[in-house]
Amino acid sequence: MTDQLDISANRKSRKYSPRELAGRVLWGFGECLFHYSPRILFGWRRFILTSFGAEIGQQVHCHNSVKISLPWNLKIGSWSAIGERAVIYNLGEISIGERVTISQGAHLCAGSHDDSDPAFALLKPPIVIEDDAWICADAFVGPGVTIGRGAVVGARAVVTSDVPEWKVVAGNPARVVRDRVFRQEES
């Protein structure tokens, strides 16, 4: 067993295809158009993202301060919103369902490294956020995680494993704190 990382092997490894590398260069320019657009131009940002291969539903609101790594690895369902300063680190695919809210400062991280490999190989596990979920402010969702339908990830929670449907999780590491139940409107 080796007792050190092989950084040289890591740097020599191919992490991206030539097409992905070209896309990253082009996205550098597209990202400028995205970030410098006025706050209210959600349609313009949807257009930019779809021009770079993202699959975006109707009436998606993505703020101009959102950081998206690879738009072609992003799917967002209709009526969803991504708040200010959210980080969508989508080396692997990130799929966001319909009517999902990703609050300000949330971080979805679909990239990591194999810590058992001396070359520290790049991993790209996907993230799935199912319909009607809410990722609260400054929460972190790690690689390979599925957030179930209607689930809530509390503010600043750290999620490293799947969250069941219609549950509220909080803390670090995130744990189920209760069921998500809607109040009945009085008639």
Backbone as a ProteinNet text record, in pm:
[ID]
protein_1_A
[PRIMARY]
MTDQLDISANRKSRKYSPRELAGRVLWGFGECLFHYSPRILFGWRRFILTSFGAEIGQQVHCHNSVKISLPWNLKIGSWSAIGERAVIYNLGEISIGERVTISQGAHLCAGSHDDSDPAFALLKPPIVIEDDAWICADAFVGPGVTIGRGAVVGARAVVTSDVPEWKVVAGNPARVVRDRVFRQEES
[TERTIARY]
84.1	0	87.9	48.7	123.4	84.2	174.2	144.3	141.9	128.8	116.7	35.4	-18.6	-93.8	1.6	-45.7	31.4	-27.8	8.8	-47	-9.9	108.1	150	54.5	16.2	-78.7	-215	-255.9	-383.6	-381.3	-275.7	-268.2	-257.8	-201.5	-188.5	-316.8	-405.7	-527.4	-622.5	-702	-801.3	-930	-964.8	-1085.7	-1205.4	-1176.7	-1281.2	-1246.6	-1350.5	-1330.7	-1293	-1236.8	-1206.9	-1331.2	-1447	-1571.5	-1606.8	-1591.5	-1619.8	-1523.7	-1397.5	-1299.7	-1336.3	-1375.4	-1417	-1541.7	-1635.5	-1756.4	-1725.9	-1631	-1594.4	-1536.8	-1456.5	-1400.3	-1513.7	-1604.4	-1716.5	-1807.7	-1832.5	-1917.4	-1856.5	-1726.1	-1662.4	-1716.9	-1744.3	-1802.6	-1952.4	-2022.2	-2165.8	-2197.1	-2110.5	-2129.5	-2127	-2046.1	-2043.6	-2179.8	-2238.5	-2371.6	-2475.7	-2460.8	-2550.6	-2539.2	-2416.6	-2395.5	-2424	-2396.9	-2414.2	-2550.9	-2642.7	-2779	-2854.7	-2944.5	-3023.4	-3102.2	-3119.4	-3181.9	-3314.8	-3398.3	-3533.1	-3537.8	-3424.9	-3425.7	-3410.4	-3505.8	-3502.7	-3511.4	-3593.9	-3607.3	-3476.6	-3404.2	-3274	-3176.8	-3173.8	-3083.9	-3126.9	-3258.9	-3304.9	-3253.7	-3261.2	-3213.8	-3063.8	-2985.6	-2840.7	-2811.7	-2878.1	-2853.1	-2891.1	-3006.5	-3046.7	-2954.2	-2900.4	-2805	-2678.2	-2648.4	-2531.4	-2568.3	-2688.4	-2724.6	-2805.2	-2836.4	-2920	-3062.4	-3132.1	-3273.6	-3351	-3421.9	-3488.2	-3637.6	-3719.6	-3864.5	-3916.1	-4047.4	-4113.2	-4106.8	-4096.3	-4103.2	-3999.1	-3882.1	-3772.5	-3708	-3686.8	-3620.1	-3483.1	-3380.6	-3242.6	-3175.9	-3133.5	-3075.6	-2939.7	-2903.2	-2779.9	-2653.1	-2661.5	-2542.2	-2519.1	-2603.1	-2586.1	-2460.2	-2381.3	-2260.1	-2290.7	-2288.9	-2316.2	-2189.5	-2140	-2013.6	-2028.5	-2119.4	-2135	-2282.9	-2334.6	-2478.4	-2533.7	-2454.8	-2503.6	-2527.1	-2486.5	-2514.1	-2624.9	-2712.8	-2816.3	-2954.8	-3047.1	-3188.3	-3268.8	-3359.8	-3445.3	-3588.6	-3678.6	-3819.7	-3891.4	-4009.4	-4089.4	-4120.8	-4127.9	-4167.9	-4069.6	-3948.1	-3845.7	-3765.9	-3695.1	-3617.3	-3484.7	-3380.7	-3248.9	-3211.1	-3191.3	-3169.6	-3028	-3013	-2886.9	-2770.7	-2657.1	-2530.8	-2530.9	-2631.4	-2629.7	-2515.9	-2460	-2352.6	-2403.8	-2401.6	-2440.6	-2311.5	-2241.1	-2112.9	-2144.1	-2179	-2233	-2133.6	-2026	-1936.5	-2010.9	-2092.4	-2189.6	-2323.5	-2420.5	-2550.6	-2623.6	-2684.9	-2775.3	-2912.5	-3008.3	-3145.6	-3234.6	-3299.5	-3386.9	-3528.7	-3619	-3755.9	-3838.2	-3969.5	-4063.2	-4098.1	-4121.4	-4163	-4062.2	-3935.8	-3828.2	-3772.5	-3738.2	-3670.4	-3531.2	-3431.5	-3293.8	-3265	-3259.4	-3247.4	-3106.3	-3095.2	-2970	-2856.2	-2741.2	-2620.4	-2614.5	-2717.7	-2713.9	-2604.9	-2549.7	-2439.8	-2473.8	-2492.1	-2514.4	-2383.2	-2320.5	-2184.9	-2184.1	-2186.3	-2183.8	-2044.1	-1946.1	-1808	-1727.7	-1634.2	-1548.4	-1425.5	-1348.5	-1231.4	-1234.6	-1173.4	-1162.3	-1046	-1077.9	-972.6	-896.7	-943.5	-872.4	-775.6	-776.9	-691	-571.7	-448.1	-331.8	-328.7	-391.8	-397.7	-513.5	-595.2	-702.3	-797.5	-841.5	-923.7	-1049.9	-1087.4	-1207.9	-1331.6	-1430.5	-1559.3	-1668.1	-1771.2	-1879.1	-2016.5	-2046	-2176.2	-2289.6	-2403	-2514.9	-2588.5	-2663.1	-2754.2	-2893.4	-2994.1	-3133.2	-3211.9	-3279.1	-3370.9	-3509.6	-3593.7	-3724.9	-3824.4	-3939.1	-4042.1	-4078.3	-4112.1	-4168.5	-4072.4	-3943.6	-3845.7	-3798.5	-3738.8	-3683.5	-3548.4	-3445.1	-3310.7	-3292.5	-3290.7	-3289.8	-3153	-3147.8	-3030.1	-2904.2	-2798.3	-2663.7	-2650.8	-2748.7	-2740.4	-2641.5	-2584.8	-2491.4	-2549.6	-2556.7	-2601	-2483.8	-2437.9	-2318.3	-2341.1	-2232.1	-2236.6	-2317.1	-2392.9	-2465.3	-2591	-2636.1	-2752	-2880.5	-2988.9	-3123	-3204	-3264.8	-3355.7	-3495.9	-3569.9	-3700.9	-3805.4	-3911.7	-4022.2	-4075	-4087.8	-4146.7	-4058.1	-3935.2	-3845.8	-3794.7	-3755.2	-3695.8	-3560.5	-3458.8	-3325.8	-3308.6	-3299.6	-3294.5	-3172.1	-3180.4	-3071.9	-2941.9	-2836.2	-2700.6	-2684.1	-2781.3	-2769.4	-2663.4	-2603.9	-2506.4	-2561.4	-2597.9	-2661.9	-2562.6	-2531.9	-2438.7	-2502.5	-2630.4	-2703.1	-2845.5	-2915.1	-3048.2	-3145.1	-3235.6	-3339.9	-3473.6	-3549.7	-3678.1	-3780.9	-3881.6	-3990.2	-4060.2	-4100.2	-4184	-4127.8	-3994.6	-3928.7	-3854.1	-3835.3	-3754.9	-3627.8	-3512.3	-3385	-3311.2	-3227.6	-3149.4	-3023	-2923.9	-2802.7	-2687.4	-2576.5	-2454.2	-2398.6	-2414.9	-2481.4	-2632.8	-2697.8	-2843.7	-2914.5	-3014.9	-3098.7	-3244.8	-3331.3	-3474.6	-3518.9	-3586.9	-3637.6	-3789.9	-3856.4	-4002.2	-4053.1	-4182.3	-4249.2	-4285.6	-4289.9	-4338.5	-4488.6	-4564.9	-4709.6	-4760.4	-4852.1	-4910.9	-5030.4	-5042.1	-5158.2	-5283.8	-5391.1	-5521.2	-5580.4	-5625	-5687	-5825.1	-5853	-5984.7	-6086.3	-6207.4	-6309.7	-6410.6
-119.1	0	124.4	219.8	345	435.6	521.5	612.5	758.2	779.8	917.2	921.7	1037.7	1057.2	1067.2	1025.6	1037.9	1153.3	1273.2	1393.9	1399.7	1353	1352	1268.7	1151.4	1066.6	1134.1	1202.8	1275.3	1382.5	1457.8	1567.3	1517	1398.6	1342.3	1275	1239.3	1167.3	1257.1	1193.5	1267.2	1274.3	1391.9	1410.6	1449.6	1507.6	1556.1	1519.1	1494.8	1467.7	1598.5	1589	1712.2	1799.2	1734.7	1810.8	1887.1	1819.6	1886.6	2002.7	1983.7	2091.7	2212.4	2186.6	2297.4	2365.2	2284.2	2340.8	2427.4	2385.5	2465.2	2600.8	2601.6	2728.3	2819.3	2764.6	2844.9	2891.8	2804.6	2843	2959.6	2972.9	3088.5	3219.3	3222.7	3343	3352	3237.5	3235.5	3272.8	3229.9	3259.2	3409.6	3482.2	3629	3687.9	3641	3688.4	3653	3537.1	3491.2	3581.6	3600.6	3674.3	3824	3881.9	4026.4	4066.5	3971.8	4005.7	4063.5	4159.1	4214.3	4106.4	4126.4	4026.9	3973	4057.5	4016.2	3937.3	3922.1	3856.4	3704.1	3640.8	3496	3423.5	3474.3	3412.9	3415.3	3523.2	3535.3	3429.8	3412.4	3312.9	3170.4	3146.8	3015.5	2991.1	3093.7	3083.7	3053.1	3121.8	3098	2954.4	2911.2	2774.8	2669.5	2685.1	2586.6	2592.4	2709.1	2720.8	2640.2	2618.2	2539.6	2397.3	2352	2212.3	2177.1	2274.1	2244.9	2215.2	2132.1	2106.6	2184.3	2288.7	2380.4	2384.3	2365.3	2370.2	2513.1	2524.6	2655.7	2729.2	2859.5	2947.9	2917.5	2868.3	2846.5	2981.4	3009.3	3132.5	3097.3	3136.7	3112.6	3249	3285	3417.5	3431.3	3555.5	3581.2	3554.9	3541.6	3514.9	3365.2	3280.2	3135.4	3093.5	3005.3	2952.9	2812.1	2795.2	2665.8	2622.2	2503.9	2457.5	2412.6	2318.7	2261.3	2256.6	2356.8	2361.6	2238.8	2171.6	2052.8	1934.7	1945.6	1842.3	1885.5	1974.1	2029.1	2011.4	1959.5	1949.6	2015	2105.3	2172.7	2167.4	2114.7	2104.9	2238.7	2246.1	2369.5	2420.2	2551.7	2624.7	2610.8	2573.3	2564.4	2693.9	2714	2836.7	2805.6	2875.9	2865.3	3004.9	3018.4	3147.7	3201.7	3322.5	3395.6	3319.6	3324.1	3268.5	3117.1	3048.3	2901.8	2851.2	2736.2	2673.7	2541.1	2529.4	2405.8	2347.7	2269	2210.6	2076.1	2081.7	1964.5	1901.2	1846.2	1765.7	1640.8	1584.2	1481.4	1549.8	1477.2	1537.2	1575	1692	1733.8	1750.3	1676.5	1678.8	1735.7	1847.6	1918	1906.9	1855.7	1832.2	1959.4	1941.4	2053.5	2110.1	2242.1	2314.1	2297.3	2291	2278.7	2417	2440.8	2563.7	2530.2	2591.1	2583.5	2724	2737.9	2870.4	2928.1	3054.3	3128.7	3058.1	3054.9	2999.2	2847.6	2777.3	2630.2	2580.4	2463.2	2407.4	2262.5	2238.1	2103	2058	1953.6	1914.4	1775.4	1768.9	1640.8	1614.8	1624.8	1596.6	1569.9	1477	1444.2	1371.6	1314.4	1235.8	1104.2	1003.2	871.7	874.7	883.9	895.8	765.7	653.5	526.5	503.4	592.3	582.7	677.3	626.5	715.2	827.9	805.2	909.7	1005.9	980.3	1071.3	1098.9	990.8	1001.3	1084.7	1159	1242.1	1153.9	1178.5	1109.1	1210	1164	1253.9	1193.1	1159.9	1099.2	1201.3	1159.4	1252	1287.4	1394.8	1436.2	1445.6	1396.2	1405.9	1475.7	1584.1	1654.4	1634.4	1556.4	1524.1	1639.3	1628.8	1733.2	1778.9	1908.2	1968.4	1973	1950	1955.8	2099.3	2122.9	2254.2	2233.2	2292.4	2292.8	2432.6	2442.3	2572.3	2640.7	2763.2	2848.7	2781.2	2792.8	2747.5	2597.6	2518.6	2373	2315.1	2200.2	2128.7	1991.4	1958.6	1826.3	1763.7	1648.8	1585.6	1496.3	1446.3	1361.7	1234.1	1195.5	1070.7	1068.8	1183.7	1192.8	1213.7	1151.5	1177.8	1238.9	1353.3	1419.2	1381.7	1309.4	1257.6	1365.5	1326	1417	1482.3	1615.7	1690.7	1705.4	1656	1665.8	1808.4	1840.8	1971.1	1946	2011.8	2008.8	2142.3	2138.7	2259.9	2346.5	2472.1	2567.8	2514.6	2524.8	2483.4	2335.4	2255.1	2110	2056.4	1943.6	1875.1	1736	1713.9	1589	1504.8	1385.8	1295.5	1161.2	1145	1023.2	1062.5	970.8	999.7	1046.1	1136	1186.9	1130.3	1065.1	1006.9	1113.9	1071.8	1161.6	1220.8	1347.7	1418.4	1418.2	1422.2	1432.7	1565.7	1617.9	1736.9	1690	1726.8	1691.8	1819.2	1807.9	1922.7	1871.8	1958.6	1928.1	1882.8	1850.1	1803.6	1688.4	1565.3	1527.4	1540.4	1561	1579.8	1453.8	1475	1365.6	1407.4	1308.9	1337.3	1395.5	1512.4	1574.8	1567.3	1550.7	1536.9	1509.2	1478.1	1466.1	1605.2	1621.4	1747.1	1732.9	1812	1805.8	1946.8	1958	2087.3	2115.2	2239.8	2280.1	2273.3	2232.8	2232.2	2372.2	2424.8	2557.5	2547.3	2644.5	2646.7	2705.6	2647.4	2698.5	2782.9
0	0	0	-83.5	-90.2	25.9	64.1	174.6	131.6	0.8	-47.5	-176.5	-204	-327.7	-445.5	-561.7	-685	-765.6	-725.6	-788.6	-936.3	-971.3	-1111.3	-1196.1	-1147.1	-1220.7	-1231	-1125.2	-1128.1	-1235.7	-1242.4	-1340.1	-1483.1	-1502.4	-1637.2	-1684.1	-1591.9	-1629.4	-1708.1	-1798.1	-1877	-1796.6	-1752.9	-1673.3	-1759.8	-1874.8	-1965	-2108.3	-2187.7	-2330.1	-2400.7	-2520.6	-2594.8	-2615.7	-2636.7	-2654.2	-2526.7	-2411	-2283.7	-2259.5	-2293.6	-2275.7	-2362	-2487.1	-2575.1	-2519.3	-2470.3	-2410.5	-2290.2	-2209	-2091.1	-2131.5	-2237.8	-2287.2	-2335.3	-2416.8	-2467.3	-2354.1	-2256.3	-2143.2	-2065.6	-2066.9	-2003.3	-2058.1	-2189.5	-2250.3	-2221.3	-2234.7	-2207.6	-2064.1	-1974	-1832.6	-1805.7	-1880.8	-1866.8	-1903.1	-2012.9	-2053	-1946.5	-1885.6	-1780.5	-1657.5	-1607.7	-1482.4	-1494	-1610	-1623.3	-1677.2	-1683.5	-1724.9	-1605	-1629.2	-1518.6	-1446	-1318.4	-1230.5	-1284.2	-1341.6	-1382.4	-1513.4	-1582.7	-1713.5	-1703	-1635.4	-1618.2	-1751.6	-1842.7	-1975	-2052.4	-2044	-2111	-2057.3	-1925	-1866.9	-1903.1	-1912.8	-1960.4	-2102.3	-2186.1	-2324.1	-2327.9	-2247.7	-2245	-2202.1	-2094.7	-2045.8	-2149.2	-2213.5	-2314.4	-2436.5	-2466.7	-2577.8	-2551.1	-2423.7	-2384.9	-2343.1	-2381.2	-2364.9	-2241.3	-2155.8	-2038.9	-2084.9	-2007.5	-2032.8	-1926.6	-1970.1	-1877.9	-1907.9	-1804.6	-1819.7	-1828.9	-1826.9	-1835.7	-1702.2	-1711.5	-1595.7	-1487.8	-1529	-1434.4	-1404.7	-1277	-1234.5	-1179.2	-1252.4	-1211.8	-1199.4	-1079.5	-1056.8	-1124.2	-1155.4	-1229.8	-1149.5	-1017.3	-936.7	-912.4	-971.3	-957.9	-1034.5	-974.5	-1038.8	-1089.8	-1221.5	-1285.5	-1357.9	-1324.6	-1383.2	-1528.1	-1555	-1688.7	-1725.2	-1795.7	-1821.5	-1893	-1974.9	-2046.4	-1951.9	-1826.8	-1726.6	-1630.5	-1676.1	-1588.9	-1650	-1568.1	-1606.2	-1495.1	-1532.8	-1434.8	-1484.8	-1401.3	-1436.5	-1423.2	-1482	-1483.2	-1343.3	-1333.8	-1214.3	-1097.5	-1127.7	-1023.7	-1018.3	-906.8	-887.7	-820.5	-866.6	-804.3	-757.7	-626.5	-563.7	-577.6	-530	-540.5	-477.5	-544.9	-498.6	-480.8	-533.5	-528.2	-616.2	-579.2	-655.8	-709.4	-841.7	-909.2	-968.8	-888.1	-928.8	-992.6	-1121.2	-1188.8	-1285.6	-1228.3	-1310.9	-1355.6	-1266.6	-1300.7	-1321.3	-1375.5	-1402.6	-1273.9	-1276.1	-1169.2	-1231.5	-1176.9	-1225.6	-1115.7	-1146.4	-1052.7	-1106.4	-1025.1	-1068.8	-1084.3	-1090.8	-1104.3	-966.9	-963.3	-842.5	-728.8	-763.9	-665.2	-636.6	-509.8	-472.2	-420.7	-483.9	-436	-382.2	-251.7	-189.7	-202.7	-162.6	-175	-101.9	-170.1	-111.8	-102.7	-149.7	-145.8	-240.2	-209.1	-288.2	-323.6	-452.9	-503.6	-566.7	-510.8	-549.1	-611.8	-744.6	-817	-871.5	-782.9	-819.8	-693.9	-704.5	-590.7	-643.6	-553	-589.9	-515.4	-574.7	-512.8	-414.4	-285.6	-184.6	-160.6	-220.1	-207.2	-323.5	-421.1	-538.7	-519.3	-524.3	-508.1	-611.5	-728.7	-831.4	-807	-701.8	-661.8	-777.4	-844.5	-966	-943.4	-1045.2	-1041.6	-1053.9	-968.8	-973.1	-1006.8	-1077.8	-1121.1	-1091.5	-963.6	-931.1	-945.4	-1001.3	-1024.1	-894.5	-901.1	-793.5	-854.2	-780.9	-823.8	-713.7	-750.3	-660.4	-720.4	-652	-707.7	-689.5	-758.8	-758.9	-617.1	-606.5	-485.8	-367.2	-389.4	-281	-260.2	-143.7	-110.6	-44.8	-107	-50.5	8.4	140.7	208.9	200.4	250.6	240.4	293.1	215.1	251.6	276.6	236.3	253.3	152.2	186.9	99.5	68.1	-61.4	-106.3	-180.1	-129.9	-182.4	-302.9	-359.4	-478.5	-457.5	-560.7	-559.9	-475.1	-429.5	-339.4	-419.1	-371.2	-421.9	-309.8	-338.1	-244.8	-291	-206.4	-243.9	-267	-333.7	-365.1	-237.8	-242.7	-133.2	-10.8	-15.1	100.7	117.7	241	272.8	337.3	285	344.4	415.2	548.4	629.2	601.3	642.4	623.3	682.7	604.1	640.9	671.1	634.2	651	555.2	592.1	507.9	477.8	350.3	310.2	230.9	285.3	217.8	183.3	216.8	179	140.2	74.8	21.6	130.8	90.2	179.7	132.6	222.3	182.1	143.2	67.8	27.3	149.5	135.2	231.5	374.4	384.8	514.4	520.4	641.2	665.3	734.4	677.9	739	778	881.6	927.8	993.9	1005.1	1078.8	992.5	1062	998	1079.8	1030.3	905.5	918.5	806.8	806.7	855.7	939.9	991.3	978.7	966.2	958.8	1092.7	1086.4	1209.1	1218.4	1103.7	1106.1	966.1	957.2	828.5	779.5	648.1	591	571.9	644.3	640.5	611.4	516.6	485.2	578.1	621.8	702.2	617.1	677	609	620	508.7	511.2	573.5	659.5	723.8	626.3	624.7	533.1	604.7
[MASK]
+++++++++++++++++++++++++++++++++++++++++++++++++++++++++++++++++++++++++++++++++++++++++++++++++++++++++++++++++++++++++++++++++++++++++++++++++++++++++++++++++++++++++++++++++++++++++++

